[in-house]
mmCIF file of C-alpha atoms in Angstrom:
data_model
loop_
_atom_site.group_PDB
_atom_site.id
_atom_site.type_symbol
_atom_site.label_atom_id
_atom_site.label_comp_id
_atom_site.label_asym_id
_atom_site.label_seq_id
_atom_site.Cartn_x
_atom_site.Cartn_y
_atom_site.Cartn_z
ATOM 1 C CA MET A 1 7.398 -57.868 -22.831
ATOM 2 C CA LYS A 2 5.611 -56.040 -25.694
ATOM 3 C CA ASN A 3 2.912 -55.133 -23.023
ATOM 4 C CA ARG A 4 5.395 -53.856 -21.032
ATOM 5 C CA PHE A 5 7.364 -51.688 -23.484
ATOM 6 C CA ALA A 6 3.739 -50.189 -25.046
ATOM 7 C CA CYS A 7 2.727 -49.453 -20.767
ATOM 8 C CA LEU A 8 5.841 -47.495 -20.839
ATOM 9 C CA VAL A 9 5.584 -45.486 -23.476
ATOM 10 C CA ILE A 10 1.964 -44.987 -22.808
ATOM 11 C CA GLY A 11 3.082 -43.729 -18.837
ATOM 12 C CA LEU A 12 6.284 -41.693 -20.731
ATOM 13 C CA LEU A 13 3.401 -39.739 -23.421
ATOM 14 C CA GLN A 14 1.436 -39.452 -20.368
ATOM 15 C CA LEU A 15 3.835 -37.307 -18.625
ATOM 16 C CA PHE A 16 5.475 -35.494 -21.291
ATOM 17 C CA ILE A 17 1.394 -34.027 -22.318
ATOM 18 C CA PHE A 18 1.511 -33.621 -17.818
ATOM 19 C CA ILE A 19 4.680 -31.562 -18.336
ATOM 20 C CA ILE A 20 3.317 -29.410 -21.191
ATOM 21 C CA TYR A 21 -0.048 -29.058 -19.369
ATOM 22 C CA ILE A 22 1.673 -27.365 -16.749
ATOM 23 C CA GLN A 23 4.093 -24.602 -18.609
ATOM 24 C CA ILE A 24 0.497 -23.913 -20.872
ATOM 25 C CA TYR A 25 -0.643 -23.041 -17.347
ATOM 26 C CA TRP A 26 2.190 -21.734 -15.546
ATOM 27 C CA LEU A 27 2.669 -18.928 -19.057
ATOM 28 C CA SER A 28 -0.979 -18.684 -18.931
ATOM 29 C CA ASN A 29 -0.334 -17.468 -15.265
ATOM 30 C CA GLN A 30 2.061 -15.130 -16.028
ATOM 31 C CA ARG A 31 -0.027 -13.425 -18.968
ATOM 32 C CA LYS A 32 -3.156 -12.965 -16.731
ATOM 33 C CA ARG A 33 -0.845 -11.441 -13.578
ATOM 34 C CA ALA A 34 0.770 -9.069 -15.989
ATOM 35 C CA ASP A 35 -2.710 -8.050 -17.537
ATOM 36 C CA ASP A 36 -3.782 -7.679 -13.816
ATOM 37 C CA GLY A 37 -1.571 -4.681 -13.422
ATOM 38 C CA PHE A 38 -3.207 -3.120 -16.431
ATOM 39 C CA GLN A 39 -6.969 -4.040 -15.480
ATOM 40 C CA LEU A 40 -6.287 -2.654 -11.938
ATOM 41 C CA ALA A 41 -5.491 0.515 -14.045
ATOM 42 C CA GLN A 42 -8.331 0.361 -16.190
ATOM 43 C CA SER A 43 -11.047 -0.672 -13.750
ATOM 44 C CA MET A 44 -9.456 2.437 -11.125
ATOM 45 C CA ASN A 45 -9.961 4.954 -14.143
ATOM 46 C CA SER A 46 -13.219 3.952 -14.863
ATOM 47 C CA LYS A 47 -14.707 4.428 -11.218
ATOM 48 C CA CYS A 48 -13.500 8.541 -11.450
ATOM 49 C CA GLY A 49 -16.713 9.561 -12.969
ATOM 50 C CA ARG A 50 -16.894 13.598 -11.687
ATOM 51 C CA HIS A 51 -14.640 13.176 -8.411
ATOM 52 C CA THR A 52 -13.529 16.220 -7.530
ATOM 53 C CA PHE A 53 -11.318 16.170 -4.430
ATOM 54 C CA TYR A 54 -8.290 16.559 -5.565
ATOM 55 C CA GLU A 55 -8.899 20.461 -6.853
ATOM 56 C CA ASN A 56 -7.198 22.274 -3.590
ATOM 57 C CA ARG A 57 -4.268 19.813 -3.205
ATOM 58 C CA GLU A 58 -0.986 20.022 -4.368
ATOM 59 C CA PHE A 59 1.057 17.059 -6.396
ATOM 60 C CA PRO A 60 2.417 15.091 -4.321
ATOM 61 C CA THR A 61 6.255 15.470 -6.309
ATOM 62 C CA GLU A 62 7.960 14.553 -2.992
ATOM 63 C CA SER A 63 6.569 10.614 -3.751
ATOM 64 C CA LEU A 64 7.117 10.825 -7.943
ATOM 65 C CA TYR A 65 9.867 9.152 -9.920
ATOM 66 C CA PHE A 66 10.407 10.038 -12.839
ATOM 67 C CA ASP A 67 12.929 7.694 -15.275
ATOM 68 C CA SER A 68 13.862 9.164 -18.157
ATOM 69 C CA ARG A 69 15.134 6.344 -19.221
ATOM 70 C CA TYR A 70 11.811 4.731 -19.998
ATOM 71 C CA ASN A 71 9.669 7.735 -19.949
ATOM 72 C CA THR A 72 8.032 6.838 -16.947
ATOM 73 C CA MET A 73 6.582 8.484 -13.959
ATOM 74 C CA PHE A 74 5.803 6.042 -10.361
ATOM 75 C CA CYS A 75 3.972 7.662 -7.414
ATOM 76 C CA VAL A 76 4.837 5.630 -4.597
ATOM 77 C CA VAL A 77 2.720 5.191 -1.592
ATOM 78 C CA PRO A 78 4.248 5.739 1.849
ATOM 79 C CA LYS A 79 3.962 1.934 3.586
ATOM 80 C CA ALA A 80 3.227 0.337 0.277
ATOM 81 C CA GLY A 81 6.835 -0.919 -0.612
ATOM 82 C CA SER A 82 7.560 3.227 -1.289
ATOM 83 C CA ARG A 83 11.682 2.555 0.277
ATOM 84 C CA PHE A 84 12.195 -0.401 -1.862
ATOM 85 C CA VAL A 85 10.941 1.324 -4.743
ATOM 86 C CA ALA A 86 12.796 4.065 -4.243
ATOM 87 C CA ARG A 87 15.734 2.300 -3.559
ATOM 88 C CA SER A 88 16.066 0.440 -6.203
ATOM 89 C CA LEU A 89 15.047 3.515 -8.719
ATOM 90 C CA ALA A 90 18.053 5.101 -7.014
ATOM 91 C CA ASN A 91 20.326 2.187 -8.046
ATOM 92 C CA SER A 92 19.088 2.116 -11.543
ATOM 93 C CA GLY A 93 20.889 5.645 -11.687
ATOM 94 C CA SER A 94 18.141 7.261 -14.046
ATOM 95 C CA TYR A 95 15.464 8.522 -12.519
ATOM 96 C CA VAL A 96 14.931 12.178 -11.443
ATOM 97 C CA PHE A 97 12.240 14.213 -8.562
ATOM 98 C CA LYS A 98 11.362 16.739 -11.083
ATOM 99 C CA PRO A 99 8.699 16.341 -12.860
ATOM 100 C CA PRO A 100 8.219 17.534 -16.941
ATOM 101 C CA LYS A 101 6.099 20.232 -18.053
ATOM 102 C CA SER A 102 3.765 18.017 -19.207
ATOM 103 C CA LEU A 103 2.746 13.905 -17.799
ATOM 104 C CA SER A 104 0.814 13.081 -20.992
ATOM 105 C CA ASN A 105 3.190 11.294 -22.726
ATOM 106 C CA LEU A 106 4.601 9.139 -19.650
ATOM 107 C CA LYS A 107 3.691 5.868 -18.632
ATOM 108 C CA LYS A 108 2.334 6.128 -15.227
ATOM 109 C CA VAL A 109 2.761 3.343 -12.581
ATOM 110 C CA THR A 110 1.452 3.341 -9.132
ATOM 111 C CA PHE A 111 1.446 1.389 -6.025
ATOM 112 C CA PHE A 112 -0.777 0.622 -3.046
ATOM 113 C CA ARG A 113 -1.633 -1.971 -0.426
ATOM 114 C CA GLU A 114 -4.524 -3.067 1.371
ATOM 115 C CA PRO A 115 -5.853 -0.002 3.707
ATOM 116 C CA LEU A 116 -6.161 -0.932 7.053
ATOM 117 C CA GLU A 117 -2.869 -3.365 6.614
ATOM 118 C CA ARG A 118 -0.777 0.118 5.980
ATOM 119 C CA LEU A 119 -2.225 1.597 8.511
ATOM 120 C CA LEU A 120 -1.193 -1.304 11.061
ATOM 121 C CA SER A 121 1.897 -1.000 8.895
ATOM 122 C CA ALA A 122 2.563 2.752 9.405
ATOM 123 C CA TYR A 123 1.977 3.173 13.126
ATOM 124 C CA LYS A 124 3.992 0.337 14.098
ATOM 125 C CA ASP A 125 7.062 2.072 11.987
ATOM 126 C CA LYS A 126 6.675 5.356 13.303
ATOM 127 C CA LEU A 127 5.412 4.598 16.750
ATOM 128 C CA LYS A 128 5.746 1.021 18.653
ATOM 129 C CA ASN A 129 8.758 -0.268 16.439
ATOM 130 C CA CYS A 130 10.285 3.623 15.496
ATOM 131 C CA GLN A 131 13.915 2.906 17.098
ATOM 132 C CA LYS A 132 14.240 0.145 14.724
ATOM 133 C CA SER A 133 13.445 2.593 11.310
ATOM 134 C CA ASN A 134 15.218 5.718 13.552
ATOM 135 C CA HIS A 135 12.199 7.494 13.241
ATOM 136 C CA CYS A 136 12.055 8.209 17.368
ATOM 137 C CA LYS A 137 13.113 11.676 17.840
ATOM 138 C CA ASN A 138 11.391 13.133 14.322
ATOM 139 C CA VAL A 139 7.345 11.169 15.807
ATOM 140 C CA SER A 140 8.254 12.681 19.268
ATOM 141 C CA GLY A 141 5.676 15.595 19.047
ATOM 142 C CA PHE A 142 3.214 13.617 17.453
ATOM 143 C CA ALA A 143 3.443 10.899 20.118
ATOM 144 C CA LYS A 144 3.065 14.180 22.934
ATOM 145 C CA ALA A 145 0.000 15.175 20.569
ATOM 146 C CA VAL A 146 -1.686 11.309 20.686
ATOM 147 C CA ALA A 147 -1.214 10.753 24.605
ATOM 148 C CA ASN A 148 -2.563 14.261 25.600
ATOM 149 C CA TYR A 149 -5.436 13.758 22.963
ATOM 150 C CA ALA A 150 -6.213 10.323 24.936
ATOM 151 C CA ILE A 151 -5.549 11.874 28.258
ATOM 152 C CA LEU A 152 -7.808 14.294 27.990
ATOM 153 C CA ASN A 153 -10.617 12.629 26.433
ATOM 154 C CA LYS A 154 -10.120 9.784 28.511
ATOM 155 C CA LYS A 155 -9.472 7.241 25.457
ATOM 156 C CA THR A 156 -6.765 5.674 28.079
ATOM 157 C CA SER A 157 -5.915 4.684 31.201
ATOM 158 C CA GLN A 158 -2.088 3.230 30.203
ATOM 159 C CA LEU A 159 -0.370 6.661 30.094
ATOM 160 C CA SER A 160 1.405 8.686 32.533
ATOM 161 C CA ASN A 161 0.080 12.265 32.900
ATOM 162 C CA GLN A 162 3.348 13.224 32.716
ATOM 163 C CA ILE A 163 3.104 14.313 28.166
ATOM 164 C CA SER A 164 6.696 15.204 28.416
ATOM 165 C CA ASP A 165 7.675 11.932 29.408
ATOM 166 C CA ILE A 166 5.904 10.312 26.645
ATOM 167 C CA VAL A 167 7.974 8.807 23.933
ATOM 168 C CA PRO A 168 6.591 7.186 20.607
ATOM 169 C CA GLN A 169 6.530 3.318 22.260
ATOM 170 C CA ASN A 170 3.570 4.344 24.782
ATOM 171 C CA ILE A 171 1.528 5.156 22.424
ATOM 172 C CA SER A 172 -1.075 1.937 22.141
ATOM 173 C CA PHE A 173 -3.021 1.111 18.538
ATOM 174 C CA SER A 174 -6.505 2.270 19.612
ATOM 175 C CA ASP A 175 -5.324 6.364 20.833
ATOM 176 C CA PHE A 176 -3.206 6.041 17.450
ATOM 177 C CA VAL A 177 -6.100 5.164 15.760
ATOM 178 C CA SER A 178 -8.252 7.468 17.494
ATOM 179 C CA TYR A 179 -6.463 10.513 17.428
ATOM 180 C CA ILE A 180 -5.947 10.578 13.776
ATOM 181 C CA ILE A 181 -9.829 9.793 13.969
ATOM 182 C CA TYR A 182 -10.578 13.097 15.744
ATOM 183 C CA ILE A 183 -7.804 14.568 13.466
ATOM 184 C CA TYR A 184 -9.540 13.450 10.150
ATOM 185 C CA GLN A 185 -13.110 14.666 11.934
ATOM 186 C CA SER A 186 -11.751 18.539 12.909
ATOM 187 C CA LYS A 187 -10.273 19.415 9.546
ATOM 188 C CA SER A 188 -13.203 18.023 7.265
ATOM 189 C CA GLY A 189 -11.936 15.115 6.319
ATOM 190 C CA SER A 190 -8.318 16.277 5.483
ATOM 191 C CA PHE A 191 -5.883 14.298 6.939
ATOM 192 C CA TYR A 192 -3.281 17.462 6.182
ATOM 193 C CA SER A 193 -2.460 19.340 9.525
ATOM 194 C CA ALA A 194 -0.253 22.360 10.636
ATOM 195 C CA GLU A 195 0.457 21.071 13.963
ATOM 196 C CA ILE A 196 1.909 17.946 12.809
ATOM 197 C CA PRO A 197 4.530 17.623 9.710
ATOM 198 C CA TYR A 198 3.364 16.090 6.730
ATOM 199 C CA TYR A 199 6.156 13.749 6.202
ATOM 200 C CA ILE A 200 4.545 11.947 9.239
ATOM 201 C CA TRP A 201 0.590 11.989 7.646
ATOM 202 C CA MET A 202 1.318 11.161 4.194
ATOM 203 C CA HIS A 203 1.854 7.490 6.065
ATOM 204 C CA TRP A 204 -1.841 6.521 6.490
ATOM 205 C CA SER A 205 -3.292 9.537 4.463
ATOM 206 C CA PRO A 206 -5.529 7.783 1.268
ATOM 207 C CA GLN A 207 -3.552 6.262 -1.531
ATOM 208 C CA VAL A 208 -6.274 7.031 -4.083
ATOM 209 C CA VAL A 209 -6.071 10.769 -3.196
ATOM 210 C CA TYR A 210 -2.059 10.681 -1.982
ATOM 211 C CA CYS A 211 -1.336 10.256 -5.564
ATOM 212 C CA HIS A 212 -4.205 11.678 -7.426
ATOM 213 C CA VAL A 213 -6.395 8.986 -8.911
ATOM 214 C CA CYS A 214 -8.638 10.790 -11.610
ATOM 215 C CA LEU A 215 -6.571 13.391 -11.477
ATOM 216 C CA VAL A 216 -3.625 11.150 -13.121
ATOM 217 C CA LYS A 217 -4.674 8.607 -15.676
ATOM 218 C CA TYR A 218 -2.481 5.315 -14.545
ATOM 219 C CA ASP A 219 -1.509 2.849 -16.787
ATOM 220 C CA PHE A 220 -0.231 -0.169 -14.411
ATOM 221 C CA VAL A 221 -0.925 -0.679 -10.826
ATOM 222 C CA ILE A 222 1.383 -2.719 -8.331
ATOM 223 C CA LEU A 223 -0.860 -4.149 -5.284
ATOM 224 C CA PHE A 224 1.652 -4.367 -2.393
ATOM 225 C CA GLU A 225 0.656 -7.864 -1.875
ATOM 226 C CA GLU A 226 1.559 -8.965 -5.501
ATOM 227 C CA MET A 227 4.502 -6.671 -6.137
ATOM 228 C CA GLU A 228 6.941 -9.704 -6.968
ATOM 229 C CA GLN A 229 4.467 -11.225 -9.837
ATOM 230 C CA LEU A 230 3.499 -7.885 -10.839
ATOM 231 C CA ILE A 231 7.054 -6.047 -10.958
ATOM 232 C CA ARG A 232 8.159 -9.448 -12.718
ATOM 233 C CA ASP A 233 5.690 -10.214 -15.263
ATOM 234 C CA GLY A 234 4.297 -6.309 -15.936
ATOM 235 C CA PHE A 235 7.303 -4.405 -16.047
ATOM 236 C CA PRO A 236 8.748 -5.915 -19.232
ATOM 237 C CA LYS A 237 5.200 -5.571 -21.278
ATOM 238 C CA LEU A 238 5.966 -1.596 -20.317
ATOM 239 C CA GLY A 239 9.261 -1.636 -21.427
ATOM 240 C CA LEU A 240 10.276 -1.601 -18.581
ATOM 241 C CA HIS A 241 13.531 -3.317 -17.102
ATOM 242 C CA TYR A 242 14.675 -3.395 -13.909
ATOM 243 C CA ASP A 243 16.765 -5.257 -11.491
ATOM 244 C CA PHE A 244 13.863 -5.353 -8.878
ATOM 245 C CA HIS A 245 13.396 -8.358 -6.442
ATOM 246 C CA PHE A 246 10.634 -7.504 -3.745
ATOM 247 C CA ARG A 247 8.943 -10.438 -1.600
ATOM 248 C CA ALA A 248 5.955 -8.453 0.021
ATOM 249 C CA THR A 249 6.025 -8.625 4.180
ATOM 250 C CA THR A 250 2.364 -8.435 5.752
ATOM 251 C CA PRO A 251 0.984 -8.857 9.161
ATOM 252 C CA ASN A 252 0.025 -11.977 9.879
ATOM 253 C CA ILE A 253 -3.739 -12.820 10.768
ATOM 254 C CA THR A 254 -2.814 -13.164 14.483
ATOM 255 C CA GLU A 255 -1.343 -9.503 14.198
ATOM 256 C CA LEU A 256 -4.065 -7.984 12.999
ATOM 257 C CA LYS A 257 -6.345 -10.089 15.158
ATOM 258 C CA GLN A 258 -4.395 -8.743 18.298
ATOM 259 C CA TYR A 259 -3.538 -5.152 17.346
ATOM 260 C CA TYR A 260 -7.451 -4.417 16.214
ATOM 261 C CA ALA A 261 -9.025 -5.774 19.269
ATOM 262 C CA GLN A 262 -7.899 -2.719 20.596
ATOM 263 C CA VAL A 263 -9.760 -0.475 18.586
ATOM 264 C CA SER A 264 -13.662 0.210 19.471
ATOM 265 C CA SER A 265 -16.258 -1.207 16.923
ATOM 266 C CA ARG A 266 -16.985 2.501 16.003
ATOM 267 C CA ASP A 267 -13.861 3.423 15.388
ATOM 268 C CA LEU A 268 -13.225 0.477 13.410
ATOM 269 C CA PHE A 269 -15.873 1.319 11.312
ATOM 270 C CA TYR A 270 -15.367 4.931 10.545
ATOM 271 C CA LEU A 271 -12.104 3.904 9.515
ATOM 272 C CA GLY A 272 -13.592 1.647 6.795
ATOM 273 C CA LYS A 273 -16.536 3.498 6.122
ATOM 274 C CA VAL A 274 -15.169 6.902 6.214
ATOM 275 C CA MET A 275 -11.782 7.839 6.288
ATOM 276 C CA TYR A 276 -10.823 5.053 3.772
ATOM 277 C CA ALA A 277 -13.842 4.699 1.916
ATOM 278 C CA THR A 278 -12.433 6.305 -1.143
ATOM 279 C CA ASP A 279 -9.405 3.312 -1.093
ATOM 280 C CA TYR A 280 -12.019 1.023 -0.849
ATOM 281 C CA LYS A 281 -14.310 1.903 -3.092
ATOM 282 C CA PHE A 282 -10.979 2.315 -5.682
ATOM 283 C CA LEU A 283 -9.264 -0.308 -4.881
ATOM 284 C CA PRO A 284 -9.604 -4.466 -5.251
ATOM 285 C CA TYR A 285 -10.014 -4.866 -1.494
ATOM 286 C CA SER A 286 -13.132 -4.853 0.604
ATOM 287 C CA PHE A 287 -13.463 -3.505 4.267
ATOM 288 C CA ASP A 288 -16.148 -6.312 4.849
ATOM 289 C CA GLU A 289 -13.756 -8.764 3.812
ATOM 290 C CA PHE A 290 -11.251 -7.225 6.499
ATOM 291 C CA VAL A 291 -13.409 -7.332 9.329
ATOM 292 C CA LYS A 292 -14.323 -10.919 8.947
ATOM 293 C CA ARG A 293 -10.806 -11.578 8.768
ATOM 294 C CA ILE A 294 -9.862 -10.109 11.888
ATOM 295 C CA GLY A 295 -12.787 -12.263 13.311
ATOM 296 C CA ARG A 296 -15.022 -8.620 13.862
#
């Protein structure tokens, strides 16, 4: 009887120690995730050196949100959770669009996403599934420009020669990619084109350039893929208290493979090594790892 009792006590003690260990492990992970946002910002800022690729570009004030209550600035990148963040800040009732005279005393937060996953998300949102977000009318001109380029350069055999009949859903991912590469090359490395409205281009322009990293030293970086944890664990350390509840929806590997199988090796390499080279340099993503994931 005594042996049974001793075994029970030992078992309960082991269970108690195990529970304590799990709690400590969980808390350490919470602290690590919170610290990750600060460390990501520090790592990004440390890579700036003498980069000057922002000098002739206006600061993207249309994607900046300033919360006077918490003395905080958010640079919200399109297709990196921007719609959710803008809606959440609007619901908080304390943000303004107009920037203050100086950014030096503000806490600065920005949001990023894996570059080529973000590009696919932009294509699906603005073209392939435009009816879901009521964008079709706004991007019809852009779709016709893509189709015209694809037909003239024999990039596709799937499009009608009647440009007037083209709708955004007709544009394939490969034709979309080829066209934005063409624009990038013809504009000497710029995504900004007089022919296409800025509110369309900004959805796939490089994120680091878009939020003027290096010109602005950010305090906290949130990755789209870890947004829920980083907001929940990191914002309190910044003194921010929002009722944000976000769960990232990212394309699965089958979908990524399906779409990027349409893209030529040459165009895929250009995306990763030229157009989005800055994003891959500054952000904790790897183009080579992306290529392995999609089996190219």
